[in-house]
C-alpha positions as a printed NumPy array, in Angstrom:
array([[ -0.075,   0.013,  -0.042],
       [  1.84 ,   3.101,  -1.279],
       [ -0.305,   5.141,   1.129],
       [  1.164,   3.799,   4.368],
       [  5.007,   2.504,   3.673],
       [  6.874,   1.168,   6.889],
       [ 10.46 ,   2.712,   7.508],
       [ 13.154,   1.73 ,   9.865],
       [ 15.268,   4.65 ,  11.058],
       [ 17.762,   5.421,  13.762],
       [ 17.933,   7.993,  16.216],
       [ 20.848,   9.074,  18.632],
       [ 18.255,  10.322,  21.219],
       [ 14.919,   9.941,  22.372],
       [ 12.349,  12.416,  21.08 ],
       [ 11.714,  13.884,  24.452],
       [ 15.629,  14.741,  24.874],
       [ 17.445,  17.34 ,  23.372],
       [ 20.159,  16.404,  21.166],
       [ 22.53 ,  19.151,  22.245],
       [ 22.18 ,  22.18 ,  24.464],
       [ 21.092,  25.501,  23.084],
       [ 22.275,  28.99 ,  24.182],
       [ 24.391,  29.914,  27.102],
       [ 24.514,  27.249,  29.347],
       [ 24.291,  28.035,  33.222],
       [ 25.64 ,  25.952,  36.298],
       [ 23.431,  24.413,  38.366],
       [ 22.851,  26.151,  41.634],
       [ 25.061,  25.396,  44.487],
       [ 24.049,  23.435,  47.373],
       [ 24.516,  23.89 ,  51.148],
       [ 27.908,  22.517,  52.045],
       [ 29.257,  21.901,  55.645],
       [ 32.853,  21.913,  56.487],
       [ 33.508,  20.61 ,  59.65 ],
       [ 30.647,  21.668,  61.986],
       [ 30.241,  25.223,  60.738],
       [ 27.956,  26.674,  58.125],
       [ 29.58 ,  29.243,  55.838],
       [ 27.665,  32.415,  55.741],
       [ 27.597,  32.675,  52.054],
       [ 26.109,  29.138,  51.821],
       [ 22.58 ,  28.075,  52.069],
       [ 20.879,  25.391,  54.073],
       [ 19.159,  22.858,  51.734],
       [ 15.16 ,  23.139,  51.354],
       [ 13.356,  20.267,  52.763],
       [ 11.417,  18.037,  50.013],
       [  8.375,  18.864,  51.677],
       [  8.658,  22.537,  50.792],
       [  9.932,  21.678,  47.336],
       [  7.03 ,  19.833,  46.716],
       [  4.828,  22.548,  46.946],
       [  6.167,  24.42 ,  44.042],
       [  5.844,  21.833,  40.879],
       [  6.016,  25.019,  38.589],
       [  9.524,  26.072,  39.528],
       [ 12.037,  26.204,  36.96 ],
       [ 13.653,  23.1  ,  38.211],
       [ 13.222,  20.708,  35.769],
       [ 12.046,  17.062,  36.152],
       [ 14.541,  14.532,  37.612],
       [ 16.357,  12.311,  34.919],
       [ 15.772,   8.581,  35.502],
       [ 16.665,   6.616,  32.687],
       [ 15.041,   3.409,  34.566],
       [ 11.794,   5.028,  33.928],
       [ 12.229,   5.415,  30.094],
       [ 13.526,   1.667,  29.31 ],
       [ 17.092,   2.314,  29.602],
       [ 17.28 ,   5.373,  27.463],
       [ 19.816,   8.009,  28.241],
       [ 19.958,  11.769,  27.997],
       [ 22.569,  13.065,  25.686],
       [ 22.835,  16.277,  27.953],
       [ 23.398,  16.539,  31.523],
       [ 20.407,  17.566,  33.279],
       [ 20.873,  21.43 ,  34.349],
       [ 18.866,  23.552,  36.413],
       [ 16.421,  25.612,  34.248],
       [ 16.866,  23.542,  31.351],
       [ 13.703,  22.115,  29.81 ],
       [ 13.843,  19.495,  26.866],
       [ 11.103,  20.585,  24.298],
       [  9.419,  18.86 ,  21.578],
       [  6.817,  20.203,  18.752],
       [  4.632,  17.282,  17.323],
       [  1.115,  16.466,  16.114],
       [ -0.747,  13.66 ,  18.101],
       [ -2.247,  10.472,  16.265],
       [ -5.089,   9.275,  18.161],
       [ -4.848,   5.458,  17.571],
       [ -8.377,   3.37 ,  17.08 ],
       [ -9.028,  -0.014,  17.795],
       [ -8.143,  -1.233,  14.52 ],
       [ -4.947,   0.51 ,  14.208],
       [ -3.946,  -1.26 ,  17.368],
       [ -4.955,  -4.54 ,  16.049],
       [ -2.737,  -3.931,  13.167],
       [  0.228,  -3.066,  15.454],
       [ -0.546,  -6.246,  17.677],
       [ -0.057,  -8.124,  14.105],
       [  3.248,  -5.918,  13.131],
       [  5.23 ,  -5.716,  16.406],
       [  5.509,  -9.697,  17.249],
       [  6.442, -10.324,  13.709],
       [  9.16 ,  -7.689,  14.156],
       [ 10.293,  -8.651,  17.445],
       [ 11.235, -11.966,  15.74 ],
       [ 13.969, -10.094,  13.978],
       [ 14.743,  -7.605,  17.091],
       [ 13.667,  -9.029,  20.05 ],
       [ 14.288,  -5.8  ,  22.245],
       [ 11.513,  -3.808,  20.372],
       [  9.079,  -2.025,  22.646],
       [  5.754,  -0.769,  21.499],
       [  5.458,   2.898,  21.398],
       [  2.945,   4.31 ,  24.124],
       [  1.831,   7.508,  22.489],
       [  1.669,   7.925,  18.67 ],
       [  2.503,  11.169,  16.851],
       [  4.324,  12.809,  13.979],
       [  7.366,  15.104,  14.968],
       [  7.487,  18.634,  13.935],
       [ 10.588,  19.617,  15.504],
       [ 13.797,  17.877,  16.807],
       [ 13.908,  17.962,  20.638],
       [ 15.768,  21.359,  21.747],
       [ 16.514,  22.736,  25.118],
       [ 14.577,  25.614,  26.504],
       [ 14.994,  27.824,  29.649],
       [ 12.535,  27.929,  31.966],
       [ 11.505,  31.46 ,  31.407],
       [ 11.114,  31.257,  27.424],
       [  8.441,  28.545,  27.629],
       [  5.595,  30.871,  27.608],
       [  6.711,  33.22 ,  25.002],
       [  7.862,  30.304,  22.992],
       [  4.57 ,  28.34 ,  23.034],
       [  2.827,  31.978,  22.261],
       [  4.954,  32.483,  19.278],
       [  4.291,  28.927,  17.942],
       [  0.405,  29.559,  18.551],
       [  0.782,  32.895,  16.491],
       [  2.596,  30.928,  13.902],
       [  0.354,  27.908,  13.385],
       [ -2.811,  29.276,  13.769],
       [ -3.405,  29.634,   9.905],
       [ -2.101,  26.384,   9.069],
       [ -4.724,  23.938,   7.221],
       [ -5.448,  20.528,   8.574],
       [ -4.094,  17.592,   6.395],
       [ -4.214,  13.84 ,   6.438],
       [ -1.413,  11.177,   7.485],
       [ -0.401,   7.652,   7.341],
       [  2.309,   5.699,   8.82 ],
       [  4.696,   7.404,   6.387],
       [  3.211,  10.82 ,   4.854],
       [  3.036,  10.37 ,   1.098],
       [  0.349,  12.811,   0.507],
       [ -0.014,  16.247,   2.312],
       [  3.729,  16.605,   2.528],
       [  3.669,  20.346,   0.817],
       [  1.301,  21.247,   4.091],
       [  3.685,  19.467,   6.58 ],
       [  6.415,  21.443,   5.081],
       [  4.707,  24.716,   5.539],
       [  3.948,  23.799,   9.125],
       [  7.507,  22.885,   9.717],
       [  8.656,  25.978,   8.187],
       [  6.578,  28.118,  10.812],
       [  7.762,  26.04 ,  13.626],
       [ 11.469,  26.746,  12.289],
       [ 10.767,  30.348,  12.267],
       [ 10.127,  30.021,  16.141],
       [ 13.246,  27.932,  16.699],
       [ 15.113,  30.71 ,  14.93 ],
       [ 13.736,  33.218,  17.184],
       [ 14.869,  31.512,  20.211],
       [ 18.329,  30.401,  18.347],
       [ 17.381,  26.907,  18.494],
       [ 17.966,  23.897,  16.236],
       [ 15.557,  23.833,  13.42 ],
       [ 13.955,  20.661,  11.811],
       [ 15.939,  18.27 ,   9.421],
       [ 16.518,  19.775,   6.017],
       [ 15.211,  16.649,   4.019],
       [ 12.349,  15.309,   6.857],
       [ 10.35 ,  12.088,   6.443],
       [  7.076,  12.496,   8.407],
       [  6.153,   9.403,   9.628],
       [  4.476,   7.988,  13.02 ],
       [  6.495,   5.415,  15.307],
       [  4.874,   2.332,  15.996],
       [  7.781,   0.726,  18.239],
       [ 11.435,   1.607,  19.265],
       [ 14.84 ,  -0.011,  21.127],
       [ 17.784,   0.969,  22.467],
       [ 20.407,   0.722,  19.931],
       [ 20.753,   0.711,  16.247],
       [ 18.842,  -2.131,  14.927],
       [ 18.29 ,  -1.088,  10.957],
       [ 20.366,  -3.886,   9.845],
       [ 18.032,  -6.456,  11.154],
       [ 14.893,  -4.524,  10.466],
       [ 15.69 ,  -3.482,   6.428],
       [ 15.073,  -5.699,   3.899],
       [ 13.303,  -9.006,   4.549],
       [ 11.69 ,  -7.871,   7.792],
       [ 10.515,  -4.426,   6.371],
       [  9.126,  -6.203,   3.166],
       [  7.133,  -8.887,   5.492],
       [  5.642,  -6.002,   7.686],
       [  4.707,  -4.147,   4.5  ],
       [  2.706,  -6.932,   3.416],
       [  0.917,  -7.61 ,   6.832],
       [ -0.108,  -3.785,   6.223],
       [ -1.029,  -4.049,   2.418],
       [ -3.381,  -7.471,   3.314],
       [ -5.02 ,  -5.394,   6.382],
       [ -8.534,  -4.718,   5.731],
       [ -9.235,  -1.096,   4.696],
       [ -5.731,  -0.275,   5.73 ],
       [ -5.306,   2.915,   3.45 ],
       [ -8.325,   4.424,   5.381],
       [ -7.468,   3.122,   8.888],
       [ -3.811,   5.01 ,   8.708],
       [ -5.446,   8.298,   7.907],
       [ -6.181,  10.987,  10.683],
       [ -7.81 ,  14.209,  10.756],
       [ -5.249,  16.395,  12.356],
       [ -6.83 ,  19.339,  14.458],
       [ -3.998,  20.411,  16.488],
       [ -0.259,  20.254,  17.133],
       [  1.272,  19.998,  20.579],
       [  4.463,  21.309,  22.579],
       [  5.967,  19.407,  25.336],
       [  8.342,  20.984,  27.458],
       [  9.646,  18.849,  30.394],
       [  6.435,  17.911,  32.265],
       [  4.529,  20.615,  30.604],
       [  1.928,  20.174,  27.519],
       [  0.569,  22.87 ,  25.367],
       [ -2.253,  22.342,  22.675],
       [ -2.237,  24.322,  19.809],
       [ -5.317,  24.197,  17.608],
       [ -4.934,  24.432,  13.839],
       [ -7.447,  26.362,  11.513]])
């Protein structure tokens, strides 16, 4: 089915992590330090956890714990005030789509057993970048202003129609990235919905016979061409643990 080709690709980092820090980096704030039994006047006592938990919107980003993300590790160290940010279009998977995925994933796992099913489906509209906490609100507002006039479109696993509309949307997102001196999207983007992932580069095992067999499963699935389309009404921006929805025209 030409409308929904399957692709295997490699990424050096997960999409909820930045590939490299952007802008000037600020050292994490120094905590209290005791020398002997004397607290130096210029040093601060640590704030109790019970107090810190009262302020979830402070500029301190969420704690990094690779065990919570299937072993994925940040490509940059966590730094106070840095928020990994990603712009994307959500894909709401229906029951039929999940049935198809239940057929595809076990077959793919015979070639790459460590493949893990994607929990939330989306199409990326930006690379993952680093935002300072005080940039989040103006960044999202600028995004909202840019994409408000963009038309909706239909997409499949890999977009083969509506490509021009997606490039137009990417152009608007890139202009916002440039405003904040952040990394823009890829020069020749391929728009797709990720179905599964694994740690490490497994392209050799997936390319060739495996992808061909998976494509045959898609082709033979009833009404797959209609199933793998979605009416996009919004894009989203995720910054740290904050989510913003931006409606399309």
